[in-house]
Amino acid sequence: MGNKNYKGLMVREAVENQFTQAIEELSTEALPAGDVLIKVLFSSLNYKDMLSANGNRGVTKKYPHTPGIDAAGIVEESSAKDFNPGDEVIVTSYDLGMNTSGGLGQYIRVPSSWVVRKPAGLSLRESMIFGTAGFTAALSILRLVEFGMNPEDEILVTGASGGVGSIAVSILSHTGYSITALNSPNDESEFLKKIGAKHVIEPSDFIDTSGRPLLKERWNKCVDTLGGDALSSAIRSTSGYGAVTCCGNVISPDLKLTVFPFILRGVTLYGIDSQNCPMPRRQKTWDMIAGQWKFPWMENLSKEIPLKSVSHAMEEIKAGSHRGRTVVNLWD
Ligand SMILES: NC(=O)c1ccc[n+]([C@@H]2O[C@H](COP(=O)([O-])OP(=O)(O)OC[C@H]3O[C@@H](n4cnc5c(N)ncnc54)[C@H](OP(=O)(O)O)[C@@H]3O)[C@@H](O)[C@H]2O)c1
């Protein structure tokens, strides 16, 4: 089929290590090889997108480049047997938006092995309210569900007002669990209560740097997004035969611990990697998001912006002043 012209955010290295962002007229001819061409209707913004848009070589090695690790849209062309033109699909992570032209352009071309069939019960736009952050929250909760959850479990969520944390609190409170949310340094307690946290605790009452190998048992499960001393405190205060998930390093990638939470309390620590999550688990997690985990206040966690406002929103992410989930409407 013929090439199409489209609009996308293009990041260029104008001078060595100086990057510019602009909306440019692009052609599908220049997209990488892949067996599925997708017309992207919605994307969403993540910290990684900001890094890619600002020349971070740990995320994107080669420029010019279109960022966007999340995309939801409609199959335009496919030579893959599993997908046909018109199918509604979601693509998050793998290499999308890193070194493969990403969801902040109106078209992407990707291998069909990266493509998730959008489940019924979730619109394309709603799938991007979740995006990689929501998918990561859901992967964390799926691990805990598989481990074994009891209705009386007390569950700690750290980084609770952030993208991953707020969706974890929302899914867990919507499904009936009692949540303790760790407040952020900028007091978000009102917001956390609104999305269903039963208790809100302050970092100063939680983060323990004393080096004690075990702390008082306070909860049985934890979704951690912060890493560092927060994750260490969470593991040391999880009760016997409980479980903790680890997905982030907002505070630090370091983890100071002894083996005692594991060998004296039988605590289990799960790593969460959304990027290379195998496809059957990926599809199962999206099916859960579209089904019993779809919480009714989802719209309140997000705002929608057009492509032309993305650079401004990236600046907010960079400055740490960005709140909630931002959905990008590629055709607005
Ligand atoms: N493993 C994976 O596949 C995967 C996927 C997605 C994301 N991640 C990682 O998961 C982490 C969370 O991502 P996100 O999108 O939720 O980030 P986010 O939206 O920036 O949220 C971070 C949260 O942590 C809070 N916070 C920051 N410093 C804190 C401190 N010292 N004590 C207590 N709270 C603090 C922030 O509060 P303020 O807003 O008030 O500062 C915010 O609520 C990141 O490290 C990200 O890279 C991993």
Coordinates of C-alpha atoms and ligand atoms in Angstrom, one line a residue:
M1 CA 0.0 0.0 0.0
G2 CA 1.1 3.6 -0.5
N3 CA 3.0 5.7 1.9
K4 CA 1.1 8.1 4.2
N5 CA 2.1 11.5 5.5
Y6 CA 1.5 12.1 9.1
K7 CA 2.3 14.3 12.1
G8 CA 4.7 13.3 14.9
L9 CA 6.9 14.7 17.6
M10 CA 10.5 14.7 16.3
V11 CA 13.4 15.0 18.6
R12 CA 16.6 16.1 16.8
E13 CA 20.2 16.6 18.0
A14 CA 20.8 20.1 16.7
V15 CA 24.2 20.5 18.1
E16 CA 26.1 17.7 19.9
N17 CA 24.1 16.9 23.1
Q18 CA 21.6 19.6 22.4
F19 CA 18.2 18.4 21.5
T20 CA 15.2 20.1 19.9
Q21 CA 11.5 19.0 19.9
A22 CA 9.1 19.9 17.1
I23 CA 5.9 18.6 15.5
E24 CA 6.9 17.6 11.9
E25 CA 5.3 16.3 8.8
L26 CA 6.6 12.7 8.5
S27 CA 6.1 9.8 6.1
T28 CA 5.3 6.1 6.9
E29 CA 8.0 5.3 4.3
A30 CA 10.6 6.2 7.0
L31 CA 9.1 3.9 9.7
P32 CA 11.1 0.8 10.6
A33 CA 10.3 -2.6 9.3
G34 CA 7.5 -4.5 10.9
D35 CA 4.4 -6.6 9.9
V36 CA 1.8 -4.3 11.4
L37 CA 1.2 -0.6 10.5
I38 CA -1.0 1.1 13.2
K39 CA -2.8 4.4 13.0
V40 CA -2.3 5.7 16.6
L41 CA -5.3 7.5 18.1
F42 CA -4.0 7.9 21.6
S43 CA -0.7 7.8 23.5
S44 CA 0.2 8.7 27.1
L45 CA 3.1 10.3 28.8
N46 CA 5.7 8.5 31.0
Y47 CA 8.9 9.5 32.6
K48 CA 10.8 7.4 30.0
D49 CA 9.3 9.5 27.2
M50 CA 10.6 12.7 28.8
L51 CA 14.1 11.1 29.0
S52 CA 13.9 10.0 25.3
A53 CA 12.7 13.5 24.3
N54 CA 15.7 15.1 26.1
G55 CA 18.4 13.0 24.5
N56 CA 18.9 10.4 27.3
R57 CA 21.2 7.8 25.6
G58 CA 20.2 5.2 28.1
V59 CA 16.7 5.2 26.6
T60 CA 17.3 6.3 23.0
K61 CA 20.7 5.8 21.3
K62 CA 20.0 7.3 17.9
Y63 CA 18.3 10.6 16.9
P64 CA 16.3 12.0 15.1
H65 CA 13.6 10.0 16.9
T66 CA 9.9 10.0 17.8
P67 CA 9.4 9.0 21.5
G68 CA 6.2 7.4 22.9
I69 CA 6.4 4.1 24.8
D70 CA 2.6 3.8 24.7
A71 CA 0.2 3.6 21.7
A72 CA -3.4 2.6 21.2
G73 CA -5.0 2.6 17.7
I74 CA -6.3 0.8 14.7
V75 CA -4.5 -1.6 12.4
E76 CA -4.1 0.0 9.0
E77 CA -2.0 -2.6 7.2
S78 CA -1.0 -6.1 8.3
S79 CA 0.9 -9.0 6.8
A80 CA 0.6 -10.9 10.1
K81 CA -2.0 -13.7 10.3
D82 CA -3.3 -12.6 13.7
F83 CA -4.2 -9.0 12.8
N84 CA -6.4 -7.4 10.2
P85 CA -7.0 -3.8 9.1
G86 CA -9.6 -2.3 11.5
D87 CA -8.5 -4.3 14.6
E88 CA -8.2 -2.1 17.7
V89 CA -4.9 -2.7 19.4
I90 CA -2.5 -1.6 22.2
V91 CA 1.3 -1.5 22.0
T92 CA 3.3 -0.7 25.1
S93 CA 7.0 -1.1 25.8
Y94 CA 9.3 -3.6 24.1
D95 CA 11.4 -1.1 22.1
L96 CA 8.5 1.2 21.2
G97 CA 9.5 4.8 21.7
M98 CA 13.0 3.9 22.7
N99 CA 14.8 3.1 19.4
T100 CA 11.7 2.3 17.5
S101 CA 9.6 5.3 16.3
G102 CA 7.0 5.7 19.1
G103 CA 3.4 6.6 19.9
L104 CA 3.9 10.3 19.8
G105 CA 3.5 10.0 16.0
Q106 CA 0.2 9.3 14.2
Y107 CA 1.6 6.0 12.8
I108 CA 3.8 3.3 14.1
R109 CA 5.1 0.2 12.4
V110 CA 6.0 -2.7 14.8
P111 CA 6.4 -6.5 14.9
S112 CA 3.1 -8.2 15.5
S113 CA 4.6 -10.0 18.5
W114 CA 4.4 -6.6 20.3
V115 CA 0.7 -6.0 19.6
V116 CA -2.0 -6.6 22.2
R117 CA -5.6 -7.1 21.0
K118 CA -7.6 -4.4 22.8
P119 CA -10.0 -6.2 25.1
A120 CA -13.8 -5.4 24.9
G121 CA -14.8 -3.3 27.8
L122 CA -12.0 -0.8 27.5
S123 CA -11.9 2.0 24.9
L124 CA -8.6 2.9 23.2
R125 CA -8.6 6.2 25.1
E126 CA -9.2 4.4 28.4
S127 CA -6.3 2.0 27.7
M128 CA -4.0 5.0 27.5
I129 CA -5.2 6.3 30.9
F130 CA -3.7 3.1 32.2
G131 CA -0.7 3.0 29.7
T132 CA 2.6 1.6 30.9
A133 CA 2.1 3.0 34.4
G134 CA -1.3 1.3 34.8
F135 CA -0.1 -1.9 33.1
T136 CA 2.8 -2.0 35.6
A137 CA 0.4 -1.5 38.5
A138 CA -1.7 -4.3 37.2
L139 CA 1.3 -6.6 36.7
S140 CA 2.2 -6.0 40.3
I141 CA -1.3 -6.8 41.5
L142 CA -1.5 -9.9 39.3
R143 CA 1.6 -11.2 41.1
L144 CA 0.0 -10.7 44.5
V145 CA -3.2 -12.3 43.4
E146 CA -1.3 -15.3 42.1
F147 CA 0.6 -15.4 45.4
G148 CA -2.7 -15.5 47.3
M149 CA -4.7 -12.6 48.6
N150 CA -7.1 -12.7 51.5
P151 CA -10.0 -10.2 51.9
E152 CA -8.5 -9.2 55.3
D153 CA -5.0 -8.5 53.9
E154 CA -3.7 -5.0 54.7
I155 CA -1.8 -3.8 51.6
L156 CA 0.8 -1.0 51.5
V157 CA 1.3 1.0 48.3
T158 CA 4.3 3.3 48.1
G159 CA 4.6 6.2 45.6
A160 CA 0.9 6.1 46.0
S161 CA 0.0 9.4 44.3
G162 CA 2.2 8.7 41.3
G163 CA 1.2 7.1 38.0
V164 CA 1.8 3.5 39.0
G165 CA 0.9 3.9 42.6
S166 CA -2.4 5.8 42.1
I167 CA -3.6 3.1 39.7
A168 CA -2.5 0.3 42.1
V169 CA -4.4 2.0 45.0
S170 CA -7.5 2.4 42.7
I171 CA -7.5 -1.2 41.5
L172 CA -7.0 -2.6 45.0
S173 CA -9.6 -0.4 46.7
H174 CA -12.1 -1.0 43.8
T175 CA -11.7 -4.7 44.4
G176 CA -12.3 -4.4 48.1
Y177 CA -8.9 -4.4 49.8
S178 CA -7.8 -2.3 52.7
I179 CA -5.0 0.0 51.5
T180 CA -2.3 1.9 53.4
A181 CA -0.9 4.5 51.1
L182 CA 2.5 6.1 51.7
N183 CA 2.1 9.8 51.3
S184 CA 4.5 11.8 49.1
P185 CA 6.6 14.7 50.3
N186 CA 4.1 17.1 48.8
D187 CA 1.0 16.1 50.9
E188 CA -1.4 14.2 48.7
S189 CA -3.5 12.7 51.6
E190 CA -6.8 14.1 50.4
F191 CA -6.3 12.7 46.9
L192 CA -5.2 9.3 48.3
K193 CA -8.3 9.0 50.5
K194 CA -10.5 10.0 47.4
I195 CA -9.1 7.1 45.4
G196 CA -9.8 4.6 48.2
A197 CA -6.8 4.5 50.6
K198 CA -8.1 3.6 54.1
H199 CA -4.9 4.9 55.9
V200 CA -2.3 7.4 54.7
I201 CA 1.1 7.3 56.4
E202 CA 3.9 9.8 56.2
P203 CA 7.4 8.9 54.9
S204 CA 8.9 10.0 58.3
D205 CA 6.7 7.3 60.1
F206 CA 7.7 4.6 57.7
I207 CA 11.1 4.9 56.2
D208 CA 13.6 3.3 58.6
T209 CA 17.3 3.9 58.1
S210 CA 18.4 2.4 61.5
G211 CA 19.7 -0.8 59.8
R212 CA 17.5 -3.0 62.0
P213 CA 17.0 -6.3 60.0
L214 CA 13.4 -6.6 61.0
L215 CA 10.7 -4.1 61.9
K216 CA 7.3 -4.4 63.5
E217 CA 4.9 -6.3 61.2
R218 CA 2.4 -3.8 59.7
W219 CA 1.0 -5.3 56.5
N220 CA 0.9 -8.5 54.6
K221 CA 1.4 -7.3 51.0
C222 CA 3.1 -4.4 49.4
V223 CA 3.2 -2.7 46.0
D224 CA 6.5 -0.7 46.0
T225 CA 7.4 1.8 43.3
L226 CA 10.1 3.7 45.2
G227 CA 13.0 1.3 45.8
G228 CA 15.8 2.3 48.1
D229 CA 15.0 2.8 51.8
A230 CA 11.2 2.6 51.1
L231 CA 11.5 -0.8 49.6
S232 CA 13.8 -2.0 52.4
S233 CA 11.4 -0.7 55.0
A234 CA 8.5 -2.3 53.3
I235 CA 10.2 -5.7 53.2
R236 CA 11.3 -5.5 56.8
S237 CA 7.7 -4.5 58.0
T238 CA 5.8 -7.2 56.0
S239 CA 4.3 -9.9 58.1
G240 CA 5.1 -13.6 57.9
Y241 CA 4.5 -15.3 54.6
G242 CA 3.6 -12.0 53.0
A243 CA 4.8 -10.7 49.6
V244 CA 6.2 -7.5 48.1
T245 CA 6.5 -6.3 44.5
C246 CA 9.3 -4.1 43.3
C247 CA 9.0 -2.1 40.0
G248 CA 10.7 1.3 40.5
N249 CA 13.6 3.3 41.8
V250 CA 12.2 6.8 42.5
I251 CA 14.2 7.0 45.7
S252 CA 17.1 4.9 44.8
P253 CA 18.1 1.7 42.9
D254 CA 20.0 0.6 46.0
L255 CA 18.5 -1.9 48.4
K256 CA 20.0 -2.3 51.9
L257 CA 18.7 -5.5 53.6
T258 CA 19.7 -8.6 55.4
V259 CA 18.3 -12.0 54.5
F260 CA 16.3 -12.1 57.7
P261 CA 12.9 -11.0 56.3
F262 CA 13.2 -13.9 53.9
I263 CA 14.5 -16.6 56.2
L264 CA 12.8 -15.7 59.4
R265 CA 9.5 -14.4 58.1
G266 CA 9.2 -16.2 54.7
V267 CA 8.6 -12.9 52.9
T268 CA 8.6 -13.2 49.1
L269 CA 10.0 -10.4 46.8
Y270 CA 8.7 -10.2 43.2
G271 CA 10.4 -8.2 40.5
I272 CA 8.1 -6.5 38.0
D273 CA 9.3 -5.8 34.4
S274 CA 6.6 -4.4 32.1
Q275 CA 8.9 -4.0 29.1
N276 CA 9.6 -7.6 28.3
C277 CA 6.6 -9.1 29.9
P278 CA 5.7 -12.2 27.8
M279 CA 2.7 -11.8 25.5
P280 CA 0.3 -14.3 27.2
R281 CA 0.8 -12.6 30.6
R282 CA 0.5 -9.2 28.9
Q283 CA -2.8 -10.1 27.3
K284 CA -4.1 -11.6 30.5
T285 CA -3.2 -8.4 32.4
W286 CA -5.0 -6.2 29.9
D287 CA -8.0 -8.5 30.1
M288 CA -8.1 -8.0 33.9
I289 CA -7.7 -4.2 33.5
A290 CA -10.7 -4.2 31.1
G291 CA -12.7 -6.4 33.4
Q292 CA -12.9 -6.6 37.1
W293 CA -10.0 -4.1 37.7
K294 CA -11.6 -1.3 35.7
F295 CA -12.4 1.3 38.4
P296 CA -15.1 3.9 37.7
W297 CA -13.1 7.0 38.7
M298 CA -10.4 6.4 36.0
E299 CA -11.2 9.7 34.2
N300 CA -10.5 11.7 37.4
L301 CA -6.9 10.5 37.3
S302 CA -6.2 11.8 33.8
K303 CA -6.3 14.7 31.5
E304 CA -6.2 14.8 27.7
I305 CA -3.8 17.0 25.6
P306 CA -3.2 17.4 21.9
L307 CA 0.2 16.5 20.3
K308 CA 1.2 20.2 20.2
S309 CA 1.1 20.4 24.0
V310 CA 3.4 17.4 24.6
S311 CA 6.6 19.4 24.9
H312 CA 5.1 21.6 27.6
A313 CA 3.9 18.5 29.5
M314 CA 7.4 16.9 29.1
E315 CA 8.8 20.0 30.8
E316 CA 6.4 19.5 33.8
I317 CA 7.6 15.8 34.1
K318 CA 11.2 17.0 34.0
A319 CA 10.5 19.6 36.7
G320 CA 8.6 17.1 38.9
S321 CA 5.4 19.1 38.8
H322 CA 3.4 16.8 36.5
R323 CA 0.4 15.1 38.2
G324 CA -1.7 12.1 37.3
R325 CA -1.9 10.4 33.9
T326 CA -1.8 12.4 30.6
V327 CA -3.4 11.0 27.5
V328 CA -2.3 12.4 24.2
N329 CA -4.9 12.7 21.5
L330 CA -2.9 12.4 18.2
W331 CA -5.6 13.7 15.9
D332 CA -6.8 16.7 18.0
Ligands
LIG1 N1 9.4 -1.9 36.2 C1 8.7 -1.4 35.2 O1 8.3 -2.1 34.2 C2 8.2 0.0 35.3 C3 7.2 0.5 34.5 C4 6.8 1.9 34.8 C5 7.4 2.6 35.7 N2 8.4 2.1 36.5 C6 9.1 2.8 37.5 O2 8.2 2.9 38.6 C7 8.5 4.1 39.4 C8 7.2 4.9 39.6 O3 6.8 5.3 38.3 P1 5.6 6.4 38.2 O4 5.3 6.6 36.8 O5 4.5 6.0 39.2 O6 6.4 7.7 38.8 P2 5.7 9.1 39.3 O7 4.4 9.3 38.6 O8 6.8 10.1 39.2 O9 5.4 8.8 40.8 C9 6.4 8.8 41.9 C10 5.7 9.0 43.2 O10 6.7 8.8 44.2 C11 6.5 10.0 45.1 N3 7.8 10.2 45.8 C12 8.9 10.8 45.2 N4 9.9 10.9 46.2 C13 9.4 10.3 47.3 C14 9.9 10.1 48.6 N5 11.2 10.5 48.9 N6 9.1 9.5 49.5 C15 7.8 9.2 49.2 N7 7.3 9.4 48.0 C16 8.0 9.9 47.1 C17 6.1 11.1 44.2 O11 5.5 12.1 44.9 P3 5.6 13.7 44.4 O12 4.8 13.6 43.1 O13 4.9 14.5 45.4 O14 7.0 14.0 44.2 C18 5.1 10.4 43.3 O15 3.8 10.2 44.0 C19 9.6 4.8 38.6 O16 10.8 4.5 39.2 C20 9.5 4.2 37.2 O17 10.7 4.3 36.5 C21 8.8 0.8 36.3

